[in-house]
Structure formats: structure tokens, C-alpha cells
Short mmCIF file of C-alpha atoms in Angstrom, two decimals:
data_model
loop_
_atom_site.label_atom_id
_atom_site.label_comp_id
_atom_site.label_asym_id
_atom_site.label_seq_id
_atom_site.Cartn_x
_atom_site.Cartn_y
_atom_site.Cartn_z
CA UNK A 12 33.25 -57.33 -0.05
CA UNK A 13 32.15 -54.63 -2.49
CA UNK A 14 28.51 -55.61 -1.89
CA UNK A 15 29.03 -55.15 1.84
CA UNK A 16 30.61 -51.73 1.33
CA UNK A 17 27.87 -50.67 -1.11
CA UNK A 18 25.14 -51.80 1.31
CA UNK A 19 26.73 -49.93 4.21
CA UNK A 20 28.05 -46.95 2.25
CA UNK A 21 26.70 -44.33 4.65
CA UNK A 22 28.57 -46.02 7.52
CA UNK A 23 31.82 -46.04 5.57
CA UNK A 24 31.29 -42.41 4.58
CA UNK A 25 30.66 -41.48 8.23
CA UNK A 26 33.79 -43.31 9.32
CA UNK A 27 35.78 -41.65 6.52
CA UNK A 28 34.60 -38.15 7.48
CA UNK A 29 35.29 -38.70 11.20
CA UNK A 30 38.77 -40.08 10.54
CA UNK A 31 39.56 -37.30 8.07
CA UNK A 32 38.45 -34.71 10.63
CA UNK A 33 40.71 -36.22 13.32
CA UNK A 34 43.62 -36.46 10.87
CA UNK A 35 43.19 -32.84 9.81
CA UNK A 36 42.92 -31.62 13.40
CA UNK A 37 46.25 -33.26 14.19
CA UNK A 38 47.78 -32.05 10.95
CA UNK A 39 46.80 -28.47 11.82
CA UNK A 40 48.07 -28.74 15.39
CA UNK A 41 51.39 -30.60 15.07
CA UNK A 42 53.22 -27.91 13.04
CA UNK A 43 51.92 -25.36 15.56
CA UNK A 44 53.56 -27.42 18.32
CA UNK A 45 56.78 -27.29 16.28
CA UNK A 46 56.51 -23.48 16.17
CA UNK A 47 56.38 -23.41 19.97
CA UNK A 48 59.03 -26.13 20.30
CA UNK A 49 61.52 -24.02 18.34
CA UNK A 50 61.19 -21.42 21.10
CA UNK A 51 62.49 -23.81 23.77
CA UNK A 52 66.03 -24.73 24.75
CA UNK A 53 66.88 -28.37 23.92
CA UNK A 54 67.12 -30.58 26.97
CA UNK A 55 64.86 -28.45 29.17
CA UNK A 56 61.74 -29.84 30.81
CA UNK A 57 59.66 -27.70 28.46
CA UNK A 58 61.38 -29.15 25.38
CA UNK A 59 60.92 -32.68 26.72
CA UNK A 60 57.20 -32.00 27.30
CA UNK A 61 56.82 -30.92 23.67
CA UNK A 62 58.50 -34.15 22.55
CA UNK A 63 55.92 -36.19 24.45
CA UNK A 64 53.01 -34.13 23.10
CA UNK A 65 54.29 -34.37 19.52
CA UNK A 66 54.89 -38.12 19.72
CA UNK A 67 51.46 -38.86 21.18
CA UNK A 68 49.66 -36.61 18.69
CA UNK A 69 51.42 -38.20 15.73
CA UNK A 70 51.34 -41.84 16.82
CA UNK A 71 48.08 -42.05 18.75
CA UNK A 72 45.83 -39.71 16.78
CA UNK A 73 47.18 -38.63 13.40
CA UNK A 74 48.60 -41.89 12.05
CA UNK A 75 45.63 -44.10 13.02
CA UNK A 76 43.24 -41.45 11.66
CA UNK A 77 45.19 -41.28 8.39
CA UNK A 78 45.08 -45.07 8.03
CA UNK A 79 41.32 -45.22 8.66
CA UNK A 80 40.74 -42.30 6.28
CA UNK A 81 42.65 -44.01 3.48
CA UNK A 82 41.13 -47.46 4.09
CA UNK A 83 37.54 -46.23 4.32
CA UNK A 84 38.02 -43.95 1.29
CA UNK A 85 39.63 -46.75 -0.69
CA UNK A 86 36.82 -49.14 0.15
CA UNK A 87 34.22 -46.60 -0.97
CA UNK A 88 36.15 -45.89 -4.17
CA UNK A 89 36.11 -49.62 -4.93
CA UNK A 90 32.30 -49.64 -5.23
CA UNK A 91 31.52 -49.80 -8.97
CA UNK A 92 29.96 -46.63 -10.32
CA UNK A 93 30.66 -44.51 -7.24
CA UNK A 94 33.66 -42.77 -8.78
CA UNK A 95 33.92 -41.57 -12.36
CA UNK A 96 37.55 -42.44 -12.99
CA UNK A 97 37.62 -40.18 -16.04
CA UNK A 98 36.76 -37.04 -14.06
CA UNK A 99 39.50 -34.55 -13.32
CA UNK A 100 38.10 -33.71 -9.89
CA UNK A 101 38.79 -37.27 -8.68
CA UNK A 102 42.42 -37.21 -9.75
CA UNK A 103 42.93 -33.71 -8.31
CA UNK A 104 41.52 -34.91 -4.98
CA UNK A 105 43.69 -38.02 -5.06
CA UNK A 106 46.84 -35.97 -5.76
CA UNK A 107 46.00 -33.71 -2.81
CA UNK A 108 45.44 -36.73 -0.53
CA UNK A 109 48.83 -38.10 -1.55
CA UNK A 110 50.27 -34.64 -0.86
CA UNK A 111 48.65 -34.67 2.58
CA UNK A 112 50.18 -38.08 3.24
CA UNK A 113 53.55 -36.67 2.19
CA UNK A 114 53.06 -33.77 4.58
CA UNK A 115 52.25 -36.31 7.30
CA UNK A 116 55.57 -38.01 6.51
CA UNK A 117 57.38 -34.66 6.71
CA UNK A 118 55.79 -34.03 10.12
CA UNK A 119 57.06 -37.41 11.24
CA UNK A 120 60.58 -36.57 10.06
CA UNK A 121 60.48 -33.20 11.82
CA UNK A 122 59.30 -34.91 15.01
CA UNK A 123 62.31 -37.22 14.91
CA UNK A 124 64.63 -34.23 14.46
CA UNK A 125 63.12 -32.53 17.50
CA UNK A 126 63.30 -35.80 19.45
CA UNK A 127 67.04 -36.03 18.72
CA UNK A 128 67.50 -32.31 19.51
CA UNK A 129 68.58 -31.78 15.89
CA UNK A 130 65.87 -29.47 14.57
CA UNK A 131 67.20 -27.58 11.55
CA UNK A 132 64.20 -25.37 10.76
CA UNK A 133 63.13 -21.99 12.06
CA UNK A 134 59.92 -20.95 13.71
CA UNK A 135 58.98 -19.16 10.46
CA UNK A 136 59.50 -22.37 8.49
CA UNK A 137 56.94 -24.21 10.63
CA UNK A 138 54.52 -21.26 10.49
CA UNK A 139 54.59 -21.45 6.69
CA UNK A 140 54.42 -25.26 6.69
CA UNK A 141 51.34 -25.00 8.90
CA UNK A 142 49.43 -23.52 5.94
CA UNK A 143 50.03 -26.48 3.61
CA UNK A 144 47.40 -28.83 5.10
CA UNK A 145 44.83 -26.03 5.02
CA UNK A 146 45.35 -25.49 1.30
CA UNK A 147 45.21 -29.23 0.59
CA UNK A 148 42.07 -29.66 2.69
CA UNK A 149 40.29 -26.81 0.89
CA UNK A 150 41.04 -28.39 -2.49
CA UNK A 151 40.02 -31.87 -1.31
CA UNK A 152 36.67 -30.68 0.08
CA UNK A 153 35.90 -28.62 -3.03
CA UNK A 154 36.72 -31.56 -5.30
CA UNK A 155 34.43 -33.88 -3.34
CA UNK A 156 31.50 -31.51 -2.81
CA UNK A 157 31.54 -29.27 -5.91
CA UNK A 158 33.22 -31.73 -8.32
CA UNK A 159 34.25 -29.02 -10.80
#
């Protein structure tokens, strides 16, 4: 399998970048939907519309994109010599990816709270949370491109 991945590395890299882009787009947008959802009255048609949008974004775009990102990245990382496992940049990137996955999980939990009309966070909370994926993405991209 590693020979196949090594032979087709540019395809796996392309798939990884496309999936990461889709995942990040959803990760930027979902907390913004939560900001707007906090401004609605639970049970209204507007609130119900947000529930549908949030569910579809998370389940149909973000989660599949996250899975493809992790699988394609893991397959590339399994190619001998592609990653210097002693480099700090690699571990920093990996920690940020795990953090991004944790943020994804938090978004899922928040979606369930909205779905049950039990949101406990303010609009400001989601505005601040919306900055977390940006910070993680910046670090991830710098670690991969610059490799400090």
C-alpha cells in the first residue's frame, strides 16, 4: 500500500488539500451560523431553518471532509522518508490538527444543544470561538510550508 501511495503522492496531496479546504470552509462558517442562531427565538421558523443548515453543513460537508483530510494525510505520512519524525514542526502541526478535530467535536456538541433548544452560550462566545480554527489553520500551514 505504501508503494501505491508513494507512486501517487501528488494525487493524495491534491485530495488532502481539497478536503482540508472544504473542512476549513465549514469550520469557519458553522460558528458564524451559531452567532446568528443565538439571535433567533427557539421554536420559530427561523430557528428551525438554522438547525437544518447547521446539521447539513456538519454532517454532509465538514465531517466527510475531515475524514478524508485525516485519511489522506495519514496515508502520506506513512510513506517512509516523507516525514522527519524528529522535527518539531511535524509534532506542532499534528497537535494543531488534533486541536482542530477537537474544535470540530465542540461544534458538533453545540449543534446538538441548538437542536434541542438548549444553547447555553452567548453570541459573543461563538464570535470568539470562530477565531480558533483560523489560528490553528495559520499554524498548520506555516508548519507544513515553512517547516521552522
